[in-house]
XYZ file of N, CA and C in Angstrom:
459
model
N -15.099 -31.868 57.988
C -14.324 -31.526 56.810
C -13.037 -30.855 57.274
N -11.944 -31.118 56.608
C -10.674 -30.476 56.932
C -10.308 -29.498 55.819
N -9.342 -28.645 56.101
C -8.948 -27.644 55.114
C -9.539 -26.295 55.445
N -9.579 -25.434 54.464
C -10.075 -24.066 54.619
C -11.531 -23.963 54.167
N -12.380 -23.431 55.051
C -13.755 -23.148 54.659
C -13.723 -21.859 53.832
N -14.416 -21.885 52.711
C -14.452 -20.736 51.809
C -15.876 -20.207 51.777
N -16.043 -18.920 52.028
C -17.356 -18.273 51.939
C -17.124 -16.795 51.617
N -17.029 -16.507 50.314
C -16.700 -15.165 49.844
C -17.844 -14.648 48.984
N -18.292 -13.422 49.259
C -19.357 -12.790 48.478
C -18.830 -11.464 47.934
N -19.060 -11.233 46.634
C -18.716 -9.959 46.005
C -19.943 -9.477 45.237
N -20.356 -8.249 45.498
C -21.512 -7.655 44.835
C -21.057 -6.535 43.902
N -21.780 -6.395 42.798
C -21.517 -5.337 41.834
C -22.835 -4.682 41.447
N -22.807 -3.377 41.186
C -23.994 -2.681 40.674
C -24.082 -2.990 39.179
N -25.145 -3.673 38.732
C -25.212 -4.125 37.338
C -25.169 -2.999 36.312
N -25.635 -1.797 36.680
C -25.638 -0.703 35.705
C -24.229 -0.196 35.394
N -23.241 -0.499 36.252
C -21.864 -0.076 36.006
C -21.028 -1.176 35.351
N -21.643 -2.320 35.064
C -20.930 -3.480 34.538
C -21.311 -3.727 33.086
N -20.303 -3.940 32.216
C -20.588 -4.258 30.818
C -20.359 -5.719 30.494
N -19.857 -6.491 31.455
C -19.638 -7.912 31.213
C -19.195 -8.649 32.460
N -19.188 -9.979 32.354
C -18.766 -10.862 33.436
C -17.661 -11.757 32.888
N -16.573 -11.915 33.657
C -15.486 -12.830 33.297
C -15.187 -13.715 34.498
N -15.305 -15.033 34.318
C -15.060 -15.994 35.392
C -13.951 -16.935 34.954
N -12.942 -17.104 35.813
C -11.872 -18.061 35.572
C -11.656 -18.863 36.847
N -11.899 -20.168 36.770
C -11.687 -21.073 37.906
C -11.077 -22.361 37.382
N -10.288 -23.022 38.230
C -9.642 -24.260 37.798
C -10.612 -25.438 37.854
N -11.153 -25.707 39.035
C -11.962 -26.915 39.179
C -13.286 -26.694 39.902
N -13.558 -25.498 40.320
C -14.819 -25.234 41.029
C -15.998 -25.335 40.064
N -17.119 -25.768 40.579
C -18.348 -25.784 39.786
C -18.958 -24.395 39.795
N -19.550 -24.004 38.676
C -20.133 -22.668 38.535
C -21.606 -22.822 38.178
N -22.459 -22.130 38.922
C -23.899 -22.110 38.616
C -24.323 -20.680 38.355
N -25.087 -20.484 37.276
C -25.685 -19.187 36.996
C -27.125 -19.230 37.453
N -27.476 -18.284 38.324
C -28.801 -18.237 38.926
C -29.417 -16.863 38.711
N -30.737 -16.786 38.771
C -31.425 -15.498 38.679
C -31.273 -14.759 39.998
N -30.905 -13.483 39.910
C -30.783 -12.650 41.108
C -32.165 -12.349 41.654
N -32.232 -12.166 42.962
C -33.516 -11.875 43.602
C -34.017 -10.482 43.257
N -33.092 -9.560 43.005
C -33.493 -8.207 42.632
C -32.754 -7.800 41.365
N -33.278 -6.832 40.650
C -32.623 -6.373 39.421
C -31.422 -5.480 39.727
N -31.218 -5.130 40.988
C -30.109 -4.261 41.371
C -28.940 -5.064 41.938
N -28.857 -6.365 41.586
C -27.859 -7.221 42.203
C -27.142 -8.068 41.159
N -25.838 -7.983 41.151
C -24.981 -8.918 40.434
C -24.023 -9.427 41.492
N -24.050 -10.728 41.763
C -23.319 -11.256 42.920
C -22.538 -12.512 42.550
N -21.309 -12.584 43.080
C -20.518 -13.799 43.071
C -20.514 -14.344 44.493
N -20.852 -15.614 44.669
C -20.783 -16.257 45.980
C -19.961 -17.529 45.825
N -18.752 -17.502 46.364
C -17.807 -18.619 46.259
C -17.794 -19.327 47.598
N -18.132 -20.611 47.610
C -18.238 -21.302 48.890
C -17.921 -22.784 48.771
N -17.527 -23.367 49.894
C -17.174 -24.783 49.983
C -15.905 -24.950 50.800
N -15.116 -25.948 50.442
C -13.884 -26.265 51.167
C -12.719 -26.374 50.193
N -11.528 -25.978 50.651
C -10.320 -26.056 49.842
C -9.178 -26.546 50.732
N -8.221 -27.270 50.159
C -7.072 -27.735 50.944
C -6.283 -26.565 51.517
N -6.263 -25.452 50.788
C -5.609 -24.249 51.289
C -6.484 -23.054 50.941
N -6.182 -21.936 51.564
C -6.955 -20.733 51.284
C -6.819 -20.379 49.803
N -7.949 -20.189 49.107
C -7.858 -19.881 47.678
C -7.256 -18.512 47.417
N -6.626 -18.390 46.264
C -6.045 -17.126 45.821
C -7.067 -16.474 44.888
N -7.907 -15.599 45.451
C -9.040 -15.040 44.728
C -8.785 -13.614 44.282
N -9.402 -13.287 43.164
C -9.374 -11.919 42.655
C -10.779 -11.602 42.167
N -11.384 -10.585 42.728
C -12.701 -10.135 42.283
C -12.629 -8.629 42.107
N -13.028 -8.161 40.931
C -12.853 -6.752 40.624
C -13.902 -6.314 39.610
N -14.148 -5.025 39.547
C -15.064 -4.469 38.561
C -14.367 -3.462 37.662
N -13.035 -3.583 37.545
C -12.264 -2.630 36.740
C -12.683 -2.680 35.284
N -12.662 -1.531 34.660
C -13.015 -1.384 33.245
C -14.426 -1.882 32.931
N -15.280 -1.939 33.957
C -16.661 -2.335 33.745
C -16.888 -3.827 33.597
N -15.856 -4.644 33.833
C -15.996 -6.096 33.747
C -15.982 -6.671 35.166
N -17.082 -7.317 35.565
C -17.130 -7.993 36.854
C -16.330 -9.279 36.699
N -15.149 -9.309 37.311
C -14.210 -10.405 37.148
C -14.108 -11.200 38.432
N -14.155 -12.540 38.301
C -13.919 -13.412 39.445
C -12.945 -14.488 39.002
N -11.783 -14.551 39.679
C -10.725 -15.484 39.316
C -10.205 -16.176 40.562
N -10.067 -17.505 40.476
C -9.382 -18.275 41.510
C -8.154 -18.877 40.848
N -6.984 -18.352 41.193
C -5.739 -18.809 40.582
C -5.042 -19.859 41.433
N -5.728 -20.413 42.426
C -5.132 -21.431 43.294
C -4.729 -22.662 42.508
N -3.659 -23.268 42.938
C -3.212 -24.524 42.337
C -3.690 -25.724 43.154
N -4.320 -25.482 44.314
C -4.736 -26.587 45.176
C -5.951 -27.303 44.607
N -6.089 -28.548 44.974
C -7.258 -29.313 44.582
C -8.394 -28.975 45.536
N -9.599 -29.077 45.038
C -10.733 -28.766 45.896
C -11.105 -29.975 46.737
N -11.712 -29.716 47.852
C -12.212 -30.753 48.737
C -13.698 -30.500 48.902
N -14.517 -31.507 48.790
C -15.952 -31.308 48.938
C -16.526 -30.665 47.705
N -17.376 -29.674 47.911
C -18.091 -29.059 46.800
C -17.791 -27.565 46.760
N -16.648 -27.198 46.218
C -16.304 -25.792 46.057
C -17.078 -25.265 44.859
N -17.867 -24.225 45.077
C -18.799 -23.755 44.050
C -18.809 -22.238 43.985
N -18.972 -21.734 42.752
C -19.189 -20.316 42.525
C -20.601 -20.141 41.999
N -21.442 -19.479 42.779
C -22.792 -19.128 42.334
C -22.745 -17.701 41.807
N -23.191 -17.515 40.567
C -23.224 -16.198 39.951
C -24.687 -15.798 39.816
N -25.087 -14.772 40.554
C -26.472 -14.290 40.518
C -26.556 -13.145 39.515
N -27.322 -13.366 38.455
C -27.413 -12.415 37.355
C -28.817 -11.798 37.352
N -28.907 -10.457 37.326
C -30.228 -9.822 37.305
C -30.942 -10.054 35.974
N -32.262 -10.039 36.024
C -33.066 -10.162 34.799
C -32.725 -9.004 33.869
N -32.723 -9.278 32.579
C -32.440 -8.225 31.605
C -30.976 -7.845 31.519
N -30.079 -8.705 31.972
C -28.635 -8.430 31.929
C -28.134 -8.683 30.511
N -28.192 -7.683 29.678
C -27.817 -7.796 28.266
C -26.347 -7.425 28.076
N -25.471 -8.189 28.718
C -24.028 -7.936 28.653
C -23.317 -9.227 28.250
N -22.000 -9.175 28.073
C -21.233 -10.358 27.693
C -20.837 -11.178 28.920
N -20.749 -12.496 28.737
C -20.335 -13.395 29.806
C -19.282 -14.342 29.237
N -18.161 -14.460 29.953
C -17.066 -15.335 29.536
C -16.672 -16.228 30.706
N -16.550 -17.547 30.438
C -16.171 -18.502 31.472
C -15.005 -19.333 30.966
N -13.963 -19.461 31.799
C -12.829 -20.317 31.501
C -12.625 -21.224 32.708
N -12.561 -22.538 32.462
C -12.327 -23.493 33.535
C -11.496 -24.655 33.007
N -10.734 -25.261 33.897
C -9.981 -26.452 33.509
C -10.901 -27.667 33.596
N -11.468 -27.910 34.786
C -12.288 -29.101 34.970
C -13.586 -28.846 35.720
N -13.952 -27.600 35.915
C -15.202 -27.294 36.607
C -16.410 -27.515 35.704
N -17.539 -27.751 36.329
C -18.796 -27.925 35.599
C -19.628 -26.657 35.734
N -20.185 -26.194 34.622
C -20.994 -24.983 34.592
C -22.443 -25.385 34.337
N -23.362 -24.855 35.169
C -24.782 -25.168 35.054
C -25.568 -23.877 34.891
N -26.469 -23.878 33.885
C -27.326 -22.719 33.617
C -28.754 -23.217 33.473
N -29.659 -22.685 34.285
C -31.077 -23.001 34.101
C -31.658 -22.119 33.007
N -31.566 -20.812 33.185
C -32.066 -19.859 32.195
C -31.198 -18.609 32.255
N -30.687 -18.190 31.091
C -29.802 -17.030 31.046
C -29.951 -16.334 29.707
N -30.087 -14.998 29.770
C -30.071 -14.151 28.573
C -28.923 -13.177 28.718
N -28.138 -13.014 27.654
C -27.012 -12.093 27.682
C -26.701 -11.644 26.262
N -25.823 -10.670 26.124
C -25.456 -10.150 24.803
C -24.606 -11.159 24.043
N -23.626 -11.767 24.717
C -22.754 -12.779 24.117
C -22.285 -13.698 25.232
N -21.976 -14.951 24.878
C -21.595 -15.947 25.877
C -20.460 -16.798 25.319
N -19.400 -16.985 26.126
C -18.330 -17.890 25.723
C -17.969 -18.799 26.886
N -17.696 -20.064 26.553
C -17.326 -21.095 27.521
C -16.124 -21.828 26.962
N -15.047 -21.918 27.753
C -13.855 -22.646 27.344
C -13.416 -23.529 28.501
N -13.210 -24.834 28.215
C -12.820 -25.777 29.259
C -11.880 -26.829 28.702
N -11.024 -27.352 29.578
C -10.197 -28.491 29.196
C -11.029 -29.758 29.303
N -11.490 -30.052 30.521
C -12.303 -31.243 30.726
C -13.603 -30.921 31.455
N -13.905 -29.654 31.606
C -15.136 -29.255 32.291
C -16.350 -29.425 31.404
N -17.504 -29.474 32.031
C -18.778 -29.676 31.333
C -19.636 -28.422 31.401
N -20.511 -28.276 30.405
C -21.520 -27.216 30.399
C -22.883 -27.864 30.250
N -23.803 -27.518 31.139
C -25.195 -27.945 31.022
C -26.038 -26.679 31.053
N -26.725 -26.403 29.938
C -27.545 -25.198 29.827
C -28.934 -25.598 29.366
N -29.928 -25.363 30.226
C -31.316 -25.672 29.854
C -31.875 -24.645 28.883
N -31.600 -23.360 29.147
C -32.138 -22.290 28.320
C -31.100 -21.171 28.270
N -30.482 -20.982 27.112
C -29.430 -19.985 26.955
C -29.703 -19.169 25.692
N -29.851 -17.860 25.863
C -30.152 -16.975 24.739
C -29.139 -15.834 24.725
N -28.607 -15.588 23.517
C -27.700 -14.455 23.357
C -28.177 -13.613 22.189
N -27.939 -12.328 22.264
C -28.242 -11.448 21.148
C -27.130 -11.439 20.124
N -25.975 -12.008 20.495
C -24.807 -12.022 19.614
C -24.199 -13.400 19.547
N -22.892 -13.459 19.809
C -22.137 -14.703 19.664
C -22.357 -15.656 20.826
N -22.374 -16.952 20.505
C -22.392 -18.041 21.478
C -21.251 -18.962 21.082
N -20.213 -19.053 21.927
C -19.018 -19.825 21.612
C -18.765 -20.843 22.715
N -18.701 -22.127 22.354
C -18.448 -23.209 23.296
C -17.241 -23.998 22.818
N -16.245 -24.157 23.696
C -15.036 -24.895 23.347
C -14.643 -25.777 24.521
N -14.392 -27.057 24.236
C -13.924 -27.973 25.265
C -12.994 -28.996 24.644
N -12.006 -29.437 25.402
C -11.081 -30.443 24.903
C -11.683 -31.832 25.058
N -12.125 -32.151 26.286
C -12.702 -33.477 26.512
C -13.969 -33.443 27.363
N -14.500 -32.266 27.621
C -15.713 -32.154 28.416
C -16.962 -32.322 27.568
N -18.109 -32.330 28.210
C -19.401 -32.469 27.536
C -20.151 -31.153 27.553
N -20.932 -30.915 26.527
C -21.854 -29.782 26.474
C -23.249 -30.347 26.244
N -24.136 -30.113 27.199
C -25.521 -30.560 27.100
C -26.384 -29.322 27.029
N -27.094 -29.153 25.907
C -27.855 -27.936 25.678
C -29.332 -28.267 25.492
N -30.176 -27.453 26.102
C -31.613 -27.531 25.877
C -31.957 -26.540 24.780
N -32.642 -25.483 25.133
C -33.000 -24.444 24.179
C -31.881 -23.414 24.117
N -31.345 -23.199 22.917
C -30.352 -22.141 22.728
C -30.825 -21.247 21.590
N -30.483 -19.979 21.716
C -30.821 -19.007 20.685
C -29.668 -18.031 20.592
N -29.175 -17.825 19.358
C -28.030 -16.958 19.157
C -27.976 -16.537 17.698
N -27.426 -15.363 17.438
C -27.288 -14.940 16.043
C -26.092 -15.634 15.381
N -25.081 -16.054 16.191
C -23.943 -16.777 15.638
C -23.466 -17.783 16.696
N -23.353 -19.053 16.309
C -23.009 -20.133 17.220
C -21.763 -20.858 16.726
N -20.776 -21.053 17.619
C -19.609 -21.849 17.256
C -19.328 -22.855 18.361
N -18.912 -24.050 17.947
C -18.625 -25.121 18.898
C -17.352 -25.816 18.471
N -16.436 -26.017 19.416
C -15.201 -26.715 19.117
C -14.914 -27.740 20.193
N -14.490 -28.919 19.763
C -14.173 -29.984 20.697
C -13.050 -30.824 20.131
């Protein structure tokens, strides 16, 4: 493979975090269960034509991960988000063309916005709002539970 190898890990203490905000252009995002309840982790890995312009921060209690690179991805550039069990906080995802995959996730509120990216969620439960918006992407949902659901396409 040519280009820049990407392997970045950022950990946050979940008790100091009130939400997660992810913004990526074309990387695929997977939400996974954390191995321990004391772990909230972003793991960004794969290959890029150039070194990505990353920002990861926990300011104001929001665990933020942003890749503002304009380069196209090569191979399988992926962001794995490890969420501890019982994470009753808000989660927001914005992507241009990345695909988001969720096996099982519970949170206070969830929002997904994409231009042409896809969302596949087998089991997604929120105690509050669930908002899905895409211009030309697909949303494939299994079991969802929410007090208020909105979908725009």
